[in-house]
Amino acid sequence: EFRRVLFRSLLAYIMATPEISRLGLYTRIARKRQLSVDLLKLGLPSAVSQGLESSAFGAMAVFAGWLGAQALASYQISLNLVAMAFMMAMGLSTATSVHVGMAYGARLRAAAESAGWLGTWMVVVYTVAMGIGFVLFDREIAGLYANDPALVSAAAVAIVVAAFILLPDGIQGVLMGALRGFGDVNWPSAMHLVSFWVVTVPLAHHLAFGRHWGTDGLLWGLVAGLSCASLLLGARFFLVSR
């Protein structure tokens, strides 16, 4: 409470100080108002898109919890590996966004298009290599997380399925960055809504509980939704870059 009073007192003192207007503080704020609006137009849809993706993954974790302790553990092991692998894809996404944005700002549309597809091909090579590692060393990787034989076996199967998540997850991540470099954020957010909440969540629930695939059903639902996102974003980038 004391800190709030102190903050309000300092703010009131600053606002009432005559030198503030002489220094042009209010004028500078007014000049940057349009910039703030532009940044919000770019940032809010991106935040919504991130929220749609994160909430869909959160729903998968809830579904896994309904399946039982072992299913939840194997799901969390596989998704932890996917998340770690995605860190490199996230870096490529950021780098692609910067290069596309720089080329587009310089009105070099062909260079912007090339930067976007280059980042996409780089993430393809990386995720395929990681996926092969997941498949070849599934039990060894699972053994790093648990020593219970039943859990290791269940997690090993989940890791193999998770290997198929890496490619579409990486592609859609990089393409989102590439489109952001063009300043195109509204349509990609709508595509994420369709991919995650029209495809991923209902399909994963159906496969896990309706078809009784368990954890594997949740993961295959993610594969389908992320593949949908990759295709939609790829088509969008093709149109925008042309």
PDB file of C-alpha atoms in Angstrom:
ATOM      1  CA  GLU A   1       0.000   0.000   0.000  1.00  0.00           C
ATOM      2  CA  PHE A   2       2.866   2.354   0.830  1.00  0.00           C
ATOM      3  CA  ARG A   3       4.448   1.746  -2.596  1.00  0.00           C
ATOM      4  CA  ARG A   4       1.176   2.534  -4.352  1.00  0.00           C
ATOM      5  CA  VAL A   5       0.828   5.812  -2.435  1.00  0.00           C
ATOM      6  CA  LEU A   6       4.448   6.670  -3.193  1.00  0.00           C
ATOM      7  CA  PHE A   7       3.991   5.905  -6.888  1.00  0.00           C
ATOM      8  CA  ARG A   8       0.840   8.005  -7.156  1.00  0.00           C
ATOM      9  CA  SER A   9       2.454  10.879  -5.278  1.00  0.00           C
ATOM     10  CA  LEU A  10       5.503  10.878  -7.530  1.00  0.00           C
ATOM     11  CA  LEU A  11       3.319  10.665 -10.637  1.00  0.00           C
ATOM     12  CA  ALA A  12       1.152  13.594  -9.459  1.00  0.00           C
ATOM     13  CA  TYR A  13       4.277  15.648  -8.686  1.00  0.00           C
ATOM     14  CA  ILE A  14       5.744  14.953 -12.123  1.00  0.00           C
ATOM     15  CA  MET A  15       2.498  15.816 -13.904  1.00  0.00           C
ATOM     16  CA  ALA A  16       2.178  19.091 -11.972  1.00  0.00           C
ATOM     17  CA  THR A  17       5.751  20.226 -12.576  1.00  0.00           C
ATOM     18  CA  PRO A  18       5.791  23.247 -14.951  1.00  0.00           C
ATOM     19  CA  GLU A  19       9.057  22.171 -16.575  1.00  0.00           C
ATOM     20  CA  ILE A  20       7.403  19.052 -17.945  1.00  0.00           C
ATOM     21  CA  SER A  21       5.473  20.904 -20.638  1.00  0.00           C
ATOM     22  CA  ARG A  22       8.500  23.106 -21.389  1.00  0.00           C
ATOM     23  CA  LEU A  23      10.630  20.018 -22.007  1.00  0.00           C
ATOM     24  CA  GLY A  24       8.057  18.791 -24.486  1.00  0.00           C
ATOM     25  CA  LEU A  25       7.213  15.512 -22.753  1.00  0.00           C
ATOM     26  CA  TYR A  26       3.535  15.609 -23.692  1.00  0.00           C
ATOM     27  CA  THR A  27       4.350  16.551 -27.259  1.00  0.00           C
ATOM     28  CA  ARG A  28       6.650  13.566 -27.612  1.00  0.00           C
ATOM     29  CA  ILE A  29       3.978  11.252 -26.274  1.00  0.00           C
ATOM     30  CA  ALA A  30       1.523  12.641 -28.819  1.00  0.00           C
ATOM     31  CA  ARG A  31       4.004  12.166 -31.640  1.00  0.00           C
ATOM     32  CA  LYS A  32       4.504   8.516 -30.719  1.00  0.00           C
ATOM     33  CA  ARG A  33       0.806   7.779 -30.373  1.00  0.00           C
ATOM     34  CA  GLN A  34       0.487   6.641 -33.984  1.00  0.00           C
ATOM     35  CA  LEU A  35       3.566   4.457 -33.596  1.00  0.00           C
ATOM     36  CA  SER A  36       1.977   2.852 -30.524  1.00  0.00           C
ATOM     37  CA  VAL A  37      -1.203   2.203 -32.499  1.00  0.00           C
ATOM     38  CA  ASP A  38       0.800   0.601 -35.319  1.00  0.00           C
ATOM     39  CA  LEU A  39       2.686  -1.596 -32.857  1.00  0.00           C
ATOM     40  CA  LEU A  40      -0.572  -2.692 -31.232  1.00  0.00           C
ATOM     41  CA  LYS A  41      -2.014  -3.595 -34.627  1.00  0.00           C
ATOM     42  CA  LEU A  42       1.015  -5.788 -35.194  1.00  0.00           C
ATOM     43  CA  GLY A  43       1.397  -7.140 -31.666  1.00  0.00           C
ATOM     44  CA  LEU A  44      -2.153  -7.919 -30.564  1.00  0.00           C
ATOM     45  CA  PRO A  45      -2.964 -10.437 -33.326  1.00  0.00           C
ATOM     46  CA  SER A  46       0.408 -12.095 -32.732  1.00  0.00           C
ATOM     47  CA  ALA A  47      -0.382 -12.351 -29.025  1.00  0.00           C
ATOM     48  CA  VAL A  48      -3.801 -13.829 -29.809  1.00  0.00           C
ATOM     49  CA  SER A  49      -2.149 -16.336 -32.133  1.00  0.00           C
ATOM     50  CA  GLN A  50       0.318 -17.356 -29.432  1.00  0.00           C
ATOM     51  CA  GLY A  51      -2.519 -17.673 -26.942  1.00  0.00           C
ATOM     52  CA  LEU A  52      -4.502 -19.936 -29.277  1.00  0.00           C
ATOM     53  CA  GLU A  53      -1.520 -22.231 -29.724  1.00  0.00           C
ATOM     54  CA  SER A  54      -0.583 -22.325 -26.033  1.00  0.00           C
ATOM     55  CA  SER A  55      -4.165 -22.925 -24.899  1.00  0.00           C
ATOM     56  CA  ALA A  56      -4.540 -25.803 -27.371  1.00  0.00           C
ATOM     57  CA  PHE A  57      -1.410 -27.453 -25.995  1.00  0.00           C
ATOM     58  CA  GLY A  58      -2.771 -26.824 -22.510  1.00  0.00           C
ATOM     59  CA  ALA A  59      -6.018 -28.569 -23.458  1.00  0.00           C
ATOM     60  CA  MET A  60      -3.972 -31.567 -24.600  1.00  0.00           C
ATOM     61  CA  ALA A  61      -2.343 -31.737 -21.171  1.00  0.00           C
ATOM     62  CA  VAL A  62      -5.782 -31.698 -19.515  1.00  0.00           C
ATOM     63  CA  PHE A  63      -6.951 -34.530 -21.786  1.00  0.00           C
ATOM     64  CA  ALA A  64      -3.818 -36.495 -20.936  1.00  0.00           C
ATOM     65  CA  GLY A  65      -4.591 -36.058 -17.240  1.00  0.00           C
ATOM     66  CA  TRP A  66      -8.032 -37.568 -17.804  1.00  0.00           C
ATOM     67  CA  LEU A  67      -6.346 -40.645 -19.277  1.00  0.00           C
ATOM     68  CA  GLY A  68      -4.409 -41.364 -16.086  1.00  0.00           C
ATOM     69  CA  ALA A  69      -1.060 -40.822 -14.439  1.00  0.00           C
ATOM     70  CA  GLN A  70       1.000 -42.916 -16.842  1.00  0.00           C
ATOM     71  CA  ALA A  71      -0.607 -41.348 -19.905  1.00  0.00           C
ATOM     72  CA  LEU A  72       0.005 -37.879 -18.506  1.00  0.00           C
ATOM     73  CA  ALA A  73       3.639 -38.721 -17.727  1.00  0.00           C
ATOM     74  CA  SER A  74       4.327 -40.113 -21.210  1.00  0.00           C
ATOM     75  CA  TYR A  75       2.597 -37.131 -22.805  1.00  0.00           C
ATOM     76  CA  GLN A  76       4.616 -34.659 -20.755  1.00  0.00           C
ATOM     77  CA  ILE A  77       7.873 -36.452 -21.583  1.00  0.00           C
ATOM     78  CA  SER A  78       7.170 -36.344 -25.323  1.00  0.00           C
ATOM     79  CA  LEU A  79       6.000 -32.717 -25.261  1.00  0.00           C
ATOM     80  CA  ASN A  80       9.013 -31.675 -23.212  1.00  0.00           C
ATOM     81  CA  LEU A  81      11.221 -33.058 -25.963  1.00  0.00           C
ATOM     82  CA  VAL A  82       9.147 -31.316 -28.639  1.00  0.00           C
ATOM     83  CA  ALA A  83       9.418 -28.029 -26.747  1.00  0.00           C
ATOM     84  CA  MET A  84      13.193 -28.331 -26.445  1.00  0.00           C
ATOM     85  CA  ALA A  85      13.524 -29.108 -30.150  1.00  0.00           C
ATOM     86  CA  PHE A  86      11.258 -26.170 -30.980  1.00  0.00           C
ATOM     87  CA  MET A  87      13.704 -23.719 -29.376  1.00  0.00           C
ATOM     88  CA  MET A  88      15.918 -23.899 -32.453  1.00  0.00           C
ATOM     89  CA  ALA A  89      12.884 -23.517 -34.699  1.00  0.00           C
ATOM     90  CA  MET A  90      11.863 -20.451 -32.695  1.00  0.00           C
ATOM     91  CA  GLY A  91      15.296 -18.942 -33.265  1.00  0.00           C
ATOM     92  CA  LEU A  92      14.992 -19.608 -36.995  1.00  0.00           C
ATOM     93  CA  SER A  93      11.524 -18.051 -36.923  1.00  0.00           C
ATOM     94  CA  THR A  94      12.865 -14.865 -35.340  1.00  0.00           C
ATOM     95  CA  ALA A  95      15.814 -14.680 -37.747  1.00  0.00           C
ATOM     96  CA  THR A  96      13.511 -15.257 -40.712  1.00  0.00           C
ATOM     97  CA  SER A  97      11.146 -12.540 -39.509  1.00  0.00           C
ATOM     98  CA  VAL A  98      14.021 -10.059 -39.239  1.00  0.00           C
ATOM     99  CA  HIS A  99      15.457 -10.858 -42.683  1.00  0.00           C
ATOM    100  CA  VAL A 100      12.054 -10.772 -44.371  1.00  0.00           C
ATOM    101  CA  GLY A 101      11.231  -7.495 -42.641  1.00  0.00           C
ATOM    102  CA  MET A 102      14.527  -5.887 -43.636  1.00  0.00           C
ATOM    103  CA  ALA A 103      14.143  -6.938 -47.272  1.00  0.00           C
ATOM    104  CA  TYR A 104      10.507  -5.885 -47.387  1.00  0.00           C
ATOM    105  CA  GLY A 105      11.344  -2.532 -45.789  1.00  0.00           C
ATOM    106  CA  ALA A 106      13.995  -2.007 -48.465  1.00  0.00           C
ATOM    107  CA  ARG A 107      11.345  -2.883 -51.089  1.00  0.00           C
ATOM    108  CA  LEU A 108      13.285  -5.964 -52.162  1.00  0.00           C
ATOM    109  CA  ARG A 109      10.295  -8.269 -52.444  1.00  0.00           C
ATOM    110  CA  ALA A 110      12.181 -11.084 -54.156  1.00  0.00           C
ATOM    111  CA  ALA A 111      14.778 -11.071 -51.362  1.00  0.00           C
ATOM    112  CA  ALA A 112      12.010 -11.116 -48.754  1.00  0.00           C
ATOM    113  CA  GLU A 113      10.411 -14.111 -50.445  1.00  0.00           C
ATOM    114  CA  SER A 114      13.756 -15.927 -50.643  1.00  0.00           C
ATOM    115  CA  ALA A 115      14.460 -15.269 -46.959  1.00  0.00           C
ATOM    116  CA  GLY A 116      11.109 -16.762 -45.982  1.00  0.00           C
ATOM    117  CA  TRP A 117      11.547 -19.937 -47.979  1.00  0.00           C
ATOM    118  CA  LEU A 118      15.183 -20.281 -46.913  1.00  0.00           C
ATOM    119  CA  GLY A 119      14.152 -20.214 -43.248  1.00  0.00           C
ATOM    120  CA  THR A 120      11.468 -22.796 -44.020  1.00  0.00           C
ATOM    121  CA  TRP A 121      13.904 -25.170 -45.708  1.00  0.00           C
ATOM    122  CA  MET A 122      16.400 -24.769 -42.884  1.00  0.00           C
ATOM    123  CA  VAL A 123      13.783 -25.749 -40.298  1.00  0.00           C
ATOM    124  CA  VAL A 124      12.772 -28.723 -42.470  1.00  0.00           C
ATOM    125  CA  VAL A 125      16.325 -30.074 -42.441  1.00  0.00           C
ATOM    126  CA  TYR A 126      16.678 -29.481 -38.714  1.00  0.00           C
ATOM    127  CA  THR A 127      13.350 -31.031 -37.654  1.00  0.00           C
ATOM    128  CA  VAL A 128      13.761 -34.070 -39.900  1.00  0.00           C
ATOM    129  CA  ALA A 129      17.182 -34.737 -38.355  1.00  0.00           C
ATOM    130  CA  MET A 130      15.761 -34.347 -34.840  1.00  0.00           C
ATOM    131  CA  GLY A 131      12.815 -36.590 -35.704  1.00  0.00           C
ATOM    132  CA  ILE A 132      15.137 -39.347 -36.909  1.00  0.00           C
ATOM    133  CA  GLY A 133      16.995 -39.093 -33.598  1.00  0.00           C
ATOM    134  CA  PHE A 134      13.725 -39.424 -31.682  1.00  0.00           C
ATOM    135  CA  VAL A 135      12.791 -42.575 -33.612  1.00  0.00           C
ATOM    136  CA  LEU A 136      16.208 -44.229 -33.379  1.00  0.00           C
ATOM    137  CA  PHE A 137      16.764 -43.539 -29.673  1.00  0.00           C
ATOM    138  CA  ASP A 138      13.219 -43.533 -28.318  1.00  0.00           C
ATOM    139  CA  ARG A 139      13.809 -45.926 -25.411  1.00  0.00           C
ATOM    140  CA  GLU A 140      17.162 -44.412 -24.495  1.00  0.00           C
ATOM    141  CA  ILE A 141      15.617 -40.944 -24.369  1.00  0.00           C
ATOM    142  CA  ALA A 142      12.646 -42.197 -22.356  1.00  0.00           C
ATOM    143  CA  GLY A 143      15.071 -43.826 -19.927  1.00  0.00           C
ATOM    144  CA  LEU A 144      16.535 -40.414 -19.141  1.00  0.00           C
ATOM    145  CA  TYR A 145      13.149 -39.340 -17.743  1.00  0.00           C
ATOM    146  CA  ALA A 146      12.011 -42.472 -15.878  1.00  0.00           C
ATOM    147  CA  ASN A 147      13.182 -45.864 -14.655  1.00  0.00           C
ATOM    148  CA  ASP A 148       9.794 -47.565 -14.423  1.00  0.00           C
ATOM    149  CA  PRO A 149       9.719 -50.150 -17.279  1.00  0.00           C
ATOM    150  CA  ALA A 150       6.011 -49.607 -18.065  1.00  0.00           C
ATOM    151  CA  LEU A 151       6.418 -45.837 -18.226  1.00  0.00           C
ATOM    152  CA  VAL A 152       9.573 -46.104 -20.316  1.00  0.00           C
ATOM    153  CA  SER A 153       7.733 -48.306 -22.834  1.00  0.00           C
ATOM    154  CA  ALA A 154       4.736 -45.952 -23.004  1.00  0.00           C
ATOM    155  CA  ALA A 155       6.969 -42.893 -23.264  1.00  0.00           C
ATOM    156  CA  ALA A 156       9.071 -44.508 -26.008  1.00  0.00           C
ATOM    157  CA  VAL A 157       5.958 -44.981 -28.159  1.00  0.00           C
ATOM    158  CA  ALA A 158       4.883 -41.399 -27.461  1.00  0.00           C
ATOM    159  CA  ILE A 159       8.344 -40.119 -28.431  1.00  0.00           C
ATOM    160  CA  VAL A 160       8.134 -41.869 -31.800  1.00  0.00           C
ATOM    161  CA  VAL A 161       4.766 -40.232 -32.489  1.00  0.00           C
ATOM    162  CA  ALA A 162       6.132 -36.899 -31.222  1.00  0.00           C
ATOM    163  CA  ALA A 163       8.848 -37.135 -33.877  1.00  0.00           C
ATOM    164  CA  PHE A 164       6.141 -36.475 -36.461  1.00  0.00           C
ATOM    165  CA  ILE A 165       5.134 -33.282 -34.639  1.00  0.00           C
ATOM    166  CA  LEU A 166       8.533 -31.662 -35.123  1.00  0.00           C
ATOM    167  CA  LEU A 167       8.333 -31.026 -38.873  1.00  0.00           C
ATOM    168  CA  PRO A 168       4.918 -29.307 -39.106  1.00  0.00           C
ATOM    169  CA  ASP A 169       5.520 -27.494 -35.820  1.00  0.00           C
ATOM    170  CA  GLY A 170       8.804 -26.065 -37.069  1.00  0.00           C
ATOM    171  CA  ILE A 171       7.387 -25.128 -40.468  1.00  0.00           C
ATOM    172  CA  GLN A 172       4.380 -23.287 -39.084  1.00  0.00           C
ATOM    173  CA  GLY A 173       6.595 -21.489 -36.561  1.00  0.00           C
ATOM    174  CA  VAL A 174       8.986 -20.199 -39.221  1.00  0.00           C
ATOM    175  CA  LEU A 175       6.183 -19.251 -41.609  1.00  0.00           C
ATOM    176  CA  MET A 176       4.499 -17.268 -38.845  1.00  0.00           C
ATOM    177  CA  GLY A 177       7.768 -15.368 -38.410  1.00  0.00           C
ATOM    178  CA  ALA A 178       8.091 -14.819 -42.158  1.00  0.00           C
ATOM    179  CA  LEU A 179       4.551 -13.435 -42.409  1.00  0.00           C
ATOM    180  CA  ARG A 180       5.199 -11.217 -39.410  1.00  0.00           C
ATOM    181  CA  GLY A 181       8.150  -9.792 -41.336  1.00  0.00           C
ATOM    182  CA  PHE A 182       5.651  -8.696 -43.994  1.00  0.00           C
ATOM    183  CA  GLY A 183       3.457  -7.189 -41.284  1.00  0.00           C
ATOM    184  CA  ASP A 184       0.791  -9.793 -42.082  1.00  0.00           C
ATOM    185  CA  VAL A 185      -0.663 -10.947 -38.755  1.00  0.00           C
ATOM    186  CA  ASN A 186      -4.482 -10.988 -38.970  1.00  0.00           C
ATOM    187  CA  TRP A 187      -4.954 -13.842 -41.406  1.00  0.00           C
ATOM    188  CA  PRO A 188      -2.269 -16.016 -39.752  1.00  0.00           C
ATOM    189  CA  SER A 189      -4.063 -15.592 -36.413  1.00  0.00           C
ATOM    190  CA  ALA A 190      -7.328 -16.720 -38.006  1.00  0.00           C
ATOM    191  CA  MET A 191      -5.494 -19.702 -39.479  1.00  0.00           C
ATOM    192  CA  HIS A 192      -4.191 -20.612 -36.039  1.00  0.00           C
ATOM    193  CA  LEU A 193      -7.736 -20.472 -34.709  1.00  0.00           C
ATOM    194  CA  VAL A 194      -8.868 -22.956 -37.347  1.00  0.00           C
ATOM    195  CA  SER A 195      -5.823 -25.203 -37.021  1.00  0.00           C
ATOM    196  CA  PHE A 196      -5.770 -25.470 -33.242  1.00  0.00           C
ATOM    197  CA  TRP A 197      -9.373 -25.097 -32.123  1.00  0.00           C
ATOM    198  CA  VAL A 198     -11.282 -26.453 -35.127  1.00  0.00           C
ATOM    199  CA  VAL A 199      -8.870 -29.258 -36.051  1.00  0.00           C
ATOM    200  CA  THR A 200      -6.432 -30.090 -33.244  1.00  0.00           C
ATOM    201  CA  VAL A 201      -8.525 -30.071 -30.072  1.00  0.00           C
ATOM    202  CA  PRO A 202     -11.676 -31.828 -31.384  1.00  0.00           C
ATOM    203  CA  LEU A 203      -9.690 -34.387 -33.379  1.00  0.00           C
ATOM    204  CA  ALA A 204      -7.313 -35.148 -30.500  1.00  0.00           C
ATOM    205  CA  HIS A 205     -10.248 -35.624 -28.126  1.00  0.00           C
ATOM    206  CA  HIS A 206     -11.958 -37.945 -30.612  1.00  0.00           C
ATOM    207  CA  LEU A 207      -8.845 -40.036 -31.212  1.00  0.00           C
ATOM    208  CA  ALA A 208      -7.926 -40.258 -27.528  1.00  0.00           C
ATOM    209  CA  PHE A 209     -11.375 -41.037 -26.124  1.00  0.00           C
ATOM    210  CA  GLY A 210     -13.647 -41.906 -29.043  1.00  0.00           C
ATOM    211  CA  ARG A 211     -11.161 -44.196 -30.776  1.00  0.00           C
ATOM    212  CA  HIS A 212      -9.391 -45.118 -27.521  1.00  0.00           C
ATOM    213  CA  TRP A 213      -5.929 -44.276 -28.830  1.00  0.00           C
ATOM    214  CA  GLY A 214      -4.940 -42.660 -25.546  1.00  0.00           C
ATOM    215  CA  THR A 215      -1.838 -40.484 -25.513  1.00  0.00           C
ATOM    216  CA  ASP A 216      -1.022 -41.424 -29.090  1.00  0.00           C
ATOM    217  CA  GLY A 217      -4.383 -39.990 -30.156  1.00  0.00           C
ATOM    218  CA  LEU A 218      -3.555 -36.659 -28.536  1.00  0.00           C
ATOM    219  CA  LEU A 219      -0.217 -36.521 -30.294  1.00  0.00           C
ATOM    220  CA  TRP A 220      -1.657 -37.475 -33.686  1.00  0.00           C
ATOM    221  CA  GLY A 221      -4.241 -34.740 -33.188  1.00  0.00           C
ATOM    222  CA  LEU A 222      -1.375 -32.288 -32.770  1.00  0.00           C
ATOM    223  CA  VAL A 223       0.290 -33.646 -35.909  1.00  0.00           C
ATOM    224  CA  ALA A 224      -2.912 -33.056 -37.879  1.00  0.00           C
ATOM    225  CA  GLY A 225      -3.510 -29.557 -36.511  1.00  0.00           C
ATOM    226  CA  LEU A 226       0.072 -28.412 -36.993  1.00  0.00           C
ATOM    227  CA  SER A 227       0.113 -29.847 -40.520  1.00  0.00           C
ATOM    228  CA  CYS A 228      -3.044 -27.863 -41.246  1.00  0.00           C
ATOM    229  CA  ALA A 229      -1.373 -24.715 -39.891  1.00  0.00           C
ATOM    230  CA  SER A 230       1.724 -25.349 -42.024  1.00  0.00           C
ATOM    231  CA  LEU A 231      -0.295 -25.742 -45.217  1.00  0.00           C
ATOM    232  CA  LEU A 232      -2.468 -22.687 -44.573  1.00  0.00           C
ATOM    233  CA  LEU A 233       0.463 -20.476 -43.589  1.00  0.00           C
ATOM    234  CA  GLY A 234       2.523 -21.752 -46.514  1.00  0.00           C
ATOM    235  CA  ALA A 235      -0.261 -20.812 -48.921  1.00  0.00           C
ATOM    236  CA  ARG A 236      -0.626 -17.438 -47.233  1.00  0.00           C
ATOM    237  CA  PHE A 237       3.101 -16.710 -47.465  1.00  0.00           C
ATOM    238  CA  PHE A 238       3.099 -17.706 -51.129  1.00  0.00           C
ATOM    239  CA  LEU A 239       0.320 -15.197 -51.849  1.00  0.00           C
ATOM    240  CA  VAL A 240       1.735 -12.375 -49.709  1.00  0.00           C
ATOM    241  CA  SER A 241       5.286 -12.728 -51.001  1.00  0.00           C
ATOM    242  CA  ARG A 242       4.039 -12.533 -54.608  1.00  0.00           C
TER     243      ARG A 242
END
